[in-house]
Short mmCIF file of C-alpha atoms and ligand atoms in Angstrom, two decimals:
data_model
loop_
_atom_site.label_atom_id
_atom_site.label_comp_id
_atom_site.label_asym_id
_atom_site.label_seq_id
_atom_site.Cartn_x
_atom_site.Cartn_y
_atom_site.Cartn_z
CA MET L 1 -0.11 0.14 -0.30
CA SER L 2 1.27 3.43 -1.18
CA LYS L 3 2.14 5.83 2.55
CA LEU L 4 0.15 8.51 0.67
CA GLY L 5 -3.16 7.96 -0.34
CA THR L 6 -6.81 9.38 0.09
CA ASN L 7 -8.89 6.10 1.60
CA VAL L 8 -10.53 7.18 4.86
CA ARG L 9 -11.33 3.77 5.69
CA GLU L 10 -7.83 2.58 5.58
CA ALA L 11 -7.05 5.54 8.12
CA ALA L 12 -9.62 4.61 9.97
CA LYS L 13 -8.78 0.84 10.19
CA ILE L 14 -5.08 2.72 11.49
CA LEU L 15 -5.62 5.27 13.50
CA THR L 16 -8.07 2.24 15.47
CA GLU L 17 -5.25 -0.26 15.85
CA GLY L 18 -3.50 2.33 17.38
CA GLY L 19 -1.23 3.41 13.82
CA LEU L 20 -0.24 7.22 13.31
CA VAL L 21 -1.64 9.35 10.54
CA ALA L 22 -0.83 12.08 9.09
CA ILE L 23 -3.91 13.92 8.64
CA PRO L 24 -5.05 17.11 6.39
CA THR L 25 -6.96 20.47 7.90
CA GLU L 26 -7.32 23.57 6.20
CA THR L 27 -4.66 25.22 8.79
CA VAL L 28 -1.69 22.75 8.34
CA TYR L 29 -1.15 19.09 7.95
CA GLY L 30 -1.78 17.08 11.43
CA LEU L 31 -0.01 13.98 12.81
CA ALA L 32 -3.14 12.72 14.45
CA ALA L 33 -3.13 10.11 17.09
CA ASN L 34 -6.01 7.56 18.99
CA ALA L 35 -6.59 10.64 22.00
CA PHE L 36 -8.24 7.49 24.48
CA ASN L 37 -4.45 5.59 23.44
CA GLU L 38 -1.58 6.64 25.52
CA ALA L 39 1.01 3.78 23.82
CA ALA L 40 -0.19 5.70 20.88
CA ILE L 41 -0.61 9.22 22.29
CA THR L 42 3.30 8.19 23.09
CA LYS L 43 4.39 7.68 19.25
CA VAL L 44 3.14 11.34 18.79
CA PHE L 45 5.90 12.92 21.08
CA GLN L 46 8.75 10.34 19.68
CA VAL L 47 7.92 10.50 15.91
CA LYS L 48 7.50 14.96 15.28
CA ASN L 49 11.09 14.33 19.20
CA ARG L 50 8.48 16.87 20.78
CA PRO L 51 9.25 17.15 24.07
CA SER L 52 6.82 15.96 26.69
CA PHE L 53 6.13 19.24 28.56
CA ASP L 54 4.55 20.50 24.81
CA PRO L 55 0.70 19.06 25.46
CA LEU L 56 -1.00 18.36 21.97
CA ILE L 57 -4.50 19.57 20.80
CA THR L 58 -7.75 18.28 20.96
CA HIS L 59 -9.44 17.27 17.22
CA VAL L 60 -13.10 17.11 17.99
CA ALA L 61 -15.87 15.82 15.42
CA ASN L 62 -18.60 19.15 16.31
CA LYS L 63 -18.54 20.33 19.38
CA ASN L 64 -21.36 17.58 20.67
CA GLU L 65 -18.24 15.54 21.76
CA LEU L 66 -16.87 18.11 24.92
CA ASN L 67 -19.59 17.19 27.02
CA ASN L 68 -17.30 14.08 28.65
CA LEU L 69 -13.81 16.19 27.22
CA ALA L 70 -13.87 19.98 28.93
CA LYS L 71 -15.48 20.87 32.25
CA ASN L 72 -17.12 24.86 32.69
CA ILE L 73 -16.94 25.97 29.40
CA PRO L 74 -18.07 29.35 29.33
CA PRO L 75 -20.82 30.76 27.54
CA ASP L 76 -18.17 33.27 25.32
CA ALA L 77 -16.67 29.51 24.64
CA GLN L 78 -19.68 28.18 23.53
CA LYS L 79 -20.03 31.68 20.91
CA LEU L 80 -17.02 31.20 19.55
CA MET L 81 -17.44 27.31 19.14
CA ASP L 82 -20.86 28.71 16.64
CA VAL L 83 -19.17 30.72 15.32
CA PHE L 84 -16.21 29.78 14.28
CA TRP L 85 -15.99 25.67 14.81
CA PRO L 86 -15.34 24.33 11.92
CA GLY L 87 -13.00 26.29 11.66
CA PRO L 88 -9.57 27.23 12.23
CA LEU L 89 -9.57 28.61 16.28
CA THR L 90 -8.64 25.96 19.21
CA ILE L 91 -10.30 26.47 22.82
CA VAL L 92 -7.92 25.66 25.41
CA LEU L 93 -10.88 24.41 28.94
CA PRO L 94 -11.00 22.62 31.98
CA LYS L 95 -10.64 18.97 30.96
CA THR L 96 -12.41 15.99 32.09
CA GLU L 97 -10.92 12.52 33.45
CA ARG L 98 -11.56 11.39 29.83
CA ILE L 99 -7.76 13.57 28.78
CA SER L 100 -5.29 11.47 29.42
CA ASP L 101 -2.64 13.87 30.97
CA LEU L 102 0.10 12.41 28.64
CA ILE L 103 -1.85 15.33 26.38
CA THR L 104 -1.71 18.09 28.12
CA SER L 105 1.43 17.46 29.23
CA GLY L 106 -0.19 16.99 32.98
CA LEU L 107 -1.99 20.36 32.73
CA PRO L 108 -5.34 21.00 34.17
CA SER L 109 -6.73 21.79 30.44
CA ALA L 110 -6.53 20.85 27.36
CA ALA L 111 -7.23 22.53 23.80
CA PHE L 112 -10.25 21.66 21.92
CA ARG L 113 -10.65 22.33 18.12
CA VAL L 114 -12.96 20.72 15.20
CA PRO L 115 -11.31 21.17 11.67
CA ASN L 116 -12.90 23.21 8.32
CA HIS L 117 -11.95 19.81 6.03
CA PRO L 118 -13.61 17.43 4.78
CA ILE L 119 -11.72 14.68 4.84
CA ALA L 120 -10.68 15.54 8.34
CA LEU L 121 -14.51 15.80 9.48
CA LYS L 122 -15.62 13.00 6.80
CA LEU L 123 -11.95 10.92 8.97
CA LEU L 124 -13.40 12.23 12.48
CA ARG L 125 -17.34 11.11 12.23
CA ALA L 126 -16.38 7.34 10.89
CA LEU L 127 -14.07 7.18 14.42
CA ASP L 128 -15.67 6.09 17.37
CA PHE L 129 -12.97 8.34 19.35
CA PRO L 130 -11.21 11.92 19.33
CA LEU L 131 -8.12 12.18 17.47
CA VAL L 132 -4.80 14.23 19.55
CA ALA L 133 -2.77 16.42 15.79
CA PRO L 134 0.13 18.76 16.39
CA SER L 135 1.21 20.14 13.43
CA ALA L 136 2.78 17.71 11.45
CA ASN L 137 6.58 18.33 10.99
CA PRO L 138 9.60 17.44 13.26
CA PHE L 139 9.45 19.77 16.53
CA THR L 140 10.73 23.21 16.36
CA TYR L 141 10.56 22.87 12.39
CA VAL L 142 7.92 24.95 9.89
CA SER L 143 4.60 22.84 9.59
CA PRO L 144 3.51 21.08 6.35
CA THR L 145 0.90 22.28 4.38
CA THR L 146 1.50 19.49 1.61
CA ALA L 147 1.03 15.87 1.96
CA GLN L 148 4.28 15.99 -0.04
CA HIS L 149 5.72 18.00 2.79
CA VAL L 150 4.65 16.09 5.14
CA GLU L 151 5.90 12.66 3.17
CA GLN L 152 9.10 14.39 2.31
CA GLN L 153 9.57 15.38 6.54
CA LEU L 154 7.98 12.18 8.41
CA GLY L 155 7.15 9.92 5.84
CA GLU L 156 9.25 6.94 7.07
CA LYS L 157 7.76 6.90 10.66
CA VAL L 158 3.86 7.70 9.78
CA ASP L 159 1.24 4.57 9.26
CA TYR L 160 -0.19 6.05 5.70
CA ILE L 161 -0.47 9.81 5.44
CA LEU L 162 -4.22 11.61 3.80
CA ASP L 163 -3.37 13.43 1.86
CA GLY L 164 -6.27 16.67 0.68
CA GLY L 165 -4.83 18.60 -0.81
CA PRO L 166 -2.78 21.98 -0.68
CA CYS L 167 -3.67 23.72 2.78
CA GLN L 168 -6.61 25.96 2.97
CA VAL L 169 -5.15 28.45 5.60
CA GLY L 170 -1.44 28.25 5.65
CA LEU L 171 -0.94 29.10 9.34
CA GLU L 172 -1.89 27.20 12.32
CA SER L 173 -5.54 27.49 14.21
CA THR L 174 -5.60 30.52 16.85
CA ILE L 175 -5.34 29.48 20.10
CA ILE L 176 -7.35 31.01 23.07
CA SER L 177 -7.76 30.25 26.55
CA PHE L 178 -10.79 30.78 28.88
CA THR L 179 -9.37 28.93 32.15
CA GLY L 180 -8.66 31.74 33.59
CA ASN L 181 -11.16 35.22 34.32
CA LEU L 182 -10.16 36.94 31.19
CA PRO L 183 -10.21 35.25 27.51
CA LYS L 184 -6.58 34.98 26.67
CA VAL L 185 -5.59 34.76 23.14
CA LEU L 186 -2.47 31.83 23.28
CA ARG L 187 -1.11 31.87 20.15
CA LEU L 188 -1.99 33.73 16.92
CA GLY L 189 -3.39 32.33 13.65
CA GLY L 190 -5.52 31.75 10.99
CA LEU L 191 -8.78 33.57 13.17
CA SER L 192 -7.52 36.70 13.42
CA ILE L 193 -8.33 38.71 16.87
CA GLU L 194 -10.94 41.28 15.28
CA GLU L 195 -13.14 37.87 13.93
CA ILE L 196 -13.44 37.07 17.76
CA GLU L 197 -13.65 39.93 19.24
CA LYS L 198 -16.37 40.83 16.68
CA GLU L 199 -18.21 37.96 18.61
CA ILE L 200 -16.86 38.18 22.37
CA GLY L 201 -15.58 41.65 22.83
CA SER L 202 -12.17 42.95 23.75
CA VAL L 203 -8.95 40.10 24.45
CA SER L 204 -5.47 39.42 25.67
CA VAL L 205 -2.74 38.55 23.46
CA GLN L 206 -0.17 36.79 25.42
CA THR L 207 1.70 35.20 22.73
CA HIS L 208 5.32 35.14 23.80
CA SER L 209 7.73 32.76 24.51
CA SER L 210 9.08 32.36 28.11
CA SER L 211 10.65 29.42 28.73
CA ARG L 212 7.78 27.34 30.15
CA PRO L 213 5.58 29.04 28.25
CA GLU L 214 1.61 28.39 28.85
CA ALA L 215 1.29 27.66 24.41
CA PRO L 216 5.18 26.11 24.56
CA GLY L 217 4.65 26.09 20.24
CA MET L 218 4.62 29.91 21.05
CA LEU L 219 9.21 28.56 21.93
CA ILE L 220 10.73 31.80 20.16
CA ASN L 221 12.53 29.47 17.31
CA HIS L 222 9.55 27.19 16.60
CA TYR L 223 9.21 28.04 12.81
CA SER L 224 12.78 26.99 12.30
CA PRO L 225 13.26 26.61 7.86
CA GLY L 226 17.14 25.62 8.55
CA ILE L 227 18.28 29.67 7.11
CA PRO L 228 19.57 32.53 8.80
CA LEU L 229 16.28 34.63 7.30
CA VAL L 230 16.46 38.89 8.57
CA ILE L 231 13.12 41.70 8.24
CA GLY L 232 13.25 44.88 7.31
CA GLU L 233 13.05 47.09 4.18
CA ILE L 234 14.27 44.82 1.75
CA ASP L 235 16.77 46.83 -0.34
CA LYS L 236 18.43 47.83 2.53
CA LEU L 237 19.17 44.52 3.17
CA LEU L 238 20.22 43.44 -0.31
CA LYS L 239 22.83 45.74 -0.01
CA GLU L 240 24.22 44.69 3.56
CA ASN L 241 24.42 40.20 2.38
CA LYS L 242 25.98 41.30 -1.34
CA GLY L 243 28.08 38.76 -2.35
CA LYS L 244 25.91 35.97 -0.51
CA LYS L 245 23.14 33.89 -2.30
CA VAL L 246 20.13 35.22 -1.05
CA GLY L 247 16.66 34.81 -1.01
CA ILE L 248 13.88 37.55 -0.88
CA ILE L 249 10.13 36.70 0.05
CA SER L 250 8.49 39.52 -0.48
CA TYR L 251 5.00 40.83 1.03
CA LYS L 252 3.76 41.39 -2.93
CA LYS L 253 6.61 43.14 -4.64
CA ALA L 254 8.71 41.28 -7.06
CA PHE L 255 12.38 41.14 -7.85
CA PRO L 256 12.92 38.82 -11.02
CA ASP L 257 16.72 39.01 -10.65
CA TYR L 258 16.63 37.35 -7.01
CA ILE L 259 15.59 34.17 -5.82
CA ASN L 260 11.83 35.11 -4.79
CA THR L 261 9.02 33.77 -3.80
CA VAL L 262 6.33 36.60 -3.60
CA LEU L 263 3.80 35.86 -0.58
CA ALA L 264 0.80 37.74 -2.29
CA PRO L 265 0.40 39.35 -5.55
CA SER L 266 -2.45 40.40 -5.03
CA GLU L 267 -2.34 41.78 -2.01
CA ASN L 268 -4.91 39.70 -0.30
CA MET L 269 -3.54 39.12 3.36
CA ALA L 270 -5.14 35.48 3.03
CA GLU L 271 -3.47 34.11 0.16
CA ALA L 272 -0.13 35.52 1.81
CA ALA L 273 -0.64 32.99 4.94
CA LYS L 274 -1.55 30.53 2.59
CA ASN L 275 1.82 30.83 0.62
CA LEU L 276 3.88 31.51 4.23
CA PHE L 277 5.27 27.80 5.29
CA LYS L 278 5.96 26.75 1.00
CA ALA L 279 8.08 29.62 0.78
CA LEU L 280 10.20 28.87 3.78
CA ARG L 281 10.83 25.61 2.41
CA TRP L 282 10.95 26.30 -1.21
CA MET L 283 13.96 28.78 0.40
CA ASP L 284 15.49 25.99 1.49
CA ASP L 285 14.99 23.70 -1.66
CA GLN L 286 16.96 26.20 -3.20
CA LYS L 287 20.19 26.03 -0.65
CA VAL L 288 20.44 30.44 -0.61
CA GLU L 289 22.76 31.42 2.51
CA ILE L 290 19.81 33.33 3.72
CA ILE L 291 16.40 34.83 3.65
CA VAL L 292 15.74 38.59 3.10
CA THR L 293 12.08 39.54 3.74
CA GLU L 294 9.22 42.88 4.57
CA TRP L 295 7.08 42.44 7.29
CA VAL L 296 3.16 42.71 6.52
CA PRO L 297 0.55 44.98 7.19
CA ASN L 298 0.11 44.85 10.94
CA GLU L 299 -3.59 43.86 10.71
CA GLY L 300 -5.90 40.70 10.20
CA LEU L 301 -3.83 37.91 10.09
CA GLY L 302 -0.62 39.89 9.18
CA ARG L 303 -0.12 39.87 12.41
CA ALA L 304 -0.19 35.97 12.68
CA ILE L 305 2.58 35.84 9.61
CA ASN L 306 4.98 38.55 11.40
CA ASP L 307 4.35 37.10 14.42
CA ARG L 308 5.34 33.66 12.52
CA LEU L 309 8.48 35.70 10.42
CA LYS L 310 9.53 36.83 14.03
CA ARG L 311 9.81 33.21 15.07
CA ALA L 312 11.41 32.03 11.46
CA ALA L 313 13.71 34.85 12.07
CA SER L 314 14.81 33.99 15.99
CA ASN L 315 17.18 31.28 15.09
O1 TXA N 1 -4.01 24.46 13.31
C1 TXA N 1 -3.20 23.78 14.32
O2 TXA N 1 -4.08 24.25 15.34
C2 TXA N 1 -2.83 22.46 13.98
C3 TXA N 1 -3.53 21.72 13.06
C4 TXA N 1 -2.86 20.25 13.19
O3 TXA N 1 -4.94 21.18 13.44
N1 TXA N 1 -2.22 21.67 14.60
C5 TXA N 1 -1.46 22.42 15.44
O4 TXA N 1 -0.56 21.45 16.56
O5 TXA N 1 -0.71 23.08 15.31
P1 TXA N 1 0.28 22.07 17.74
O6 TXA N 1 1.20 20.21 18.83
O7 TXA N 1 2.36 22.07 16.45
O8 TXA N 1 -0.06 22.93 17.80
C6 TXA N 1 -0.95 22.59 19.72
C7 TXA N 1 -0.01 24.32 20.51
C8 TXA N 1 1.11 23.78 20.65
O9 TXA N 1 1.59 24.95 20.50
C9 TXA N 1 0.72 23.34 22.89
O10 TXA N 1 1.53 24.13 23.32
C10 TXA N 1 -1.06 24.72 22.13
O11 TXA N 1 -1.06 23.56 21.34
N2 TXA N 1 -1.86 23.43 23.59
C11 TXA N 1 -2.20 22.49 23.55
N3 TXA N 1 -2.23 22.10 24.32
C12 TXA N 1 -2.79 23.35 25.78
C13 TXA N 1 -3.26 23.56 26.73
N4 TXA N 1 -4.15 23.16 27.91
N5 TXA N 1 -2.95 25.34 27.67
C14 TXA N 1 -2.84 25.84 26.32
N6 TXA N 1 -2.13 25.98 25.69
C15 TXA N 1 -1.98 24.12 24.56
MG1 MG N 2 3.28 23.11 15.06
#
């Protein structure tokens, strides 16, 4: 059997038997395992080389599944689920004992999301258990946005890769926590803060990293493309890096004399988000010595893009 395919029944069978399947979502590809099988959860950490203190997101088919998995769900969290699920929003809530401490790294809260991808939803509905699924990349590397990316990086180590085409959002989900008195955004991502605030009013954003961050995926070096990356005014950075093999990731202007990828030729921020990780990987393939890039307008999805650029630059 080829590792890469579109057979949801096969994927369901492997997951039921405790195997690992890479699954498409609208954000990035996930490395999925049965959330009720501790051996399978442990394998996810091993395959990703992920430290055990970095908790996993539990993916469910719909919000009703949370009845047994989460407790004390505040009305604002309910509202976000109603409006944005399925979609690129992860909600952190106090957990029940049905959620293993392995998933949450011992935290009393757990992260949940309903992914908005027809294949992922079909799979989740076919199963009688939820799926833990971190992004399907080795720890600290750029998240995969195609099935081929997964195959290149984890091909040997997964039992099957469900191919759902390129991810439509291209950035990981936004994470919001409802474990304190007030909702707190822990990771900027595929759903903008503006969209969230339209529904529940202003929220605090606390995505800075520390040695034991609340959302450890937010460690500062988390999106390493494997090559140095600098951000600023492109013309100036080009002068500073004369003589080097430079690659340019620009927002909307093309640089035809250089190895260049333009994130959003149409100036559409969603397009830029969708292209970002692909661009970082492509630069790796081009074997450039340094990536020169620029900030995008810091609003809507642009904030999440700038956040990922900043992290990619910090190596
Ligand atoms: O878009 C996504 O969210 C993708 C797709 C596959 O669904 N998944 C993803 O998972 O990005 P991962 O493991 O790469 O990132 C999950 C983040 C981690 O940074 C983790 O720290 C945070 O979720 N997280 C999980 N449980 C948490 C909890 N109880 N409290 C705070 N943060 C939590
Ligand atoms: Mg990740």
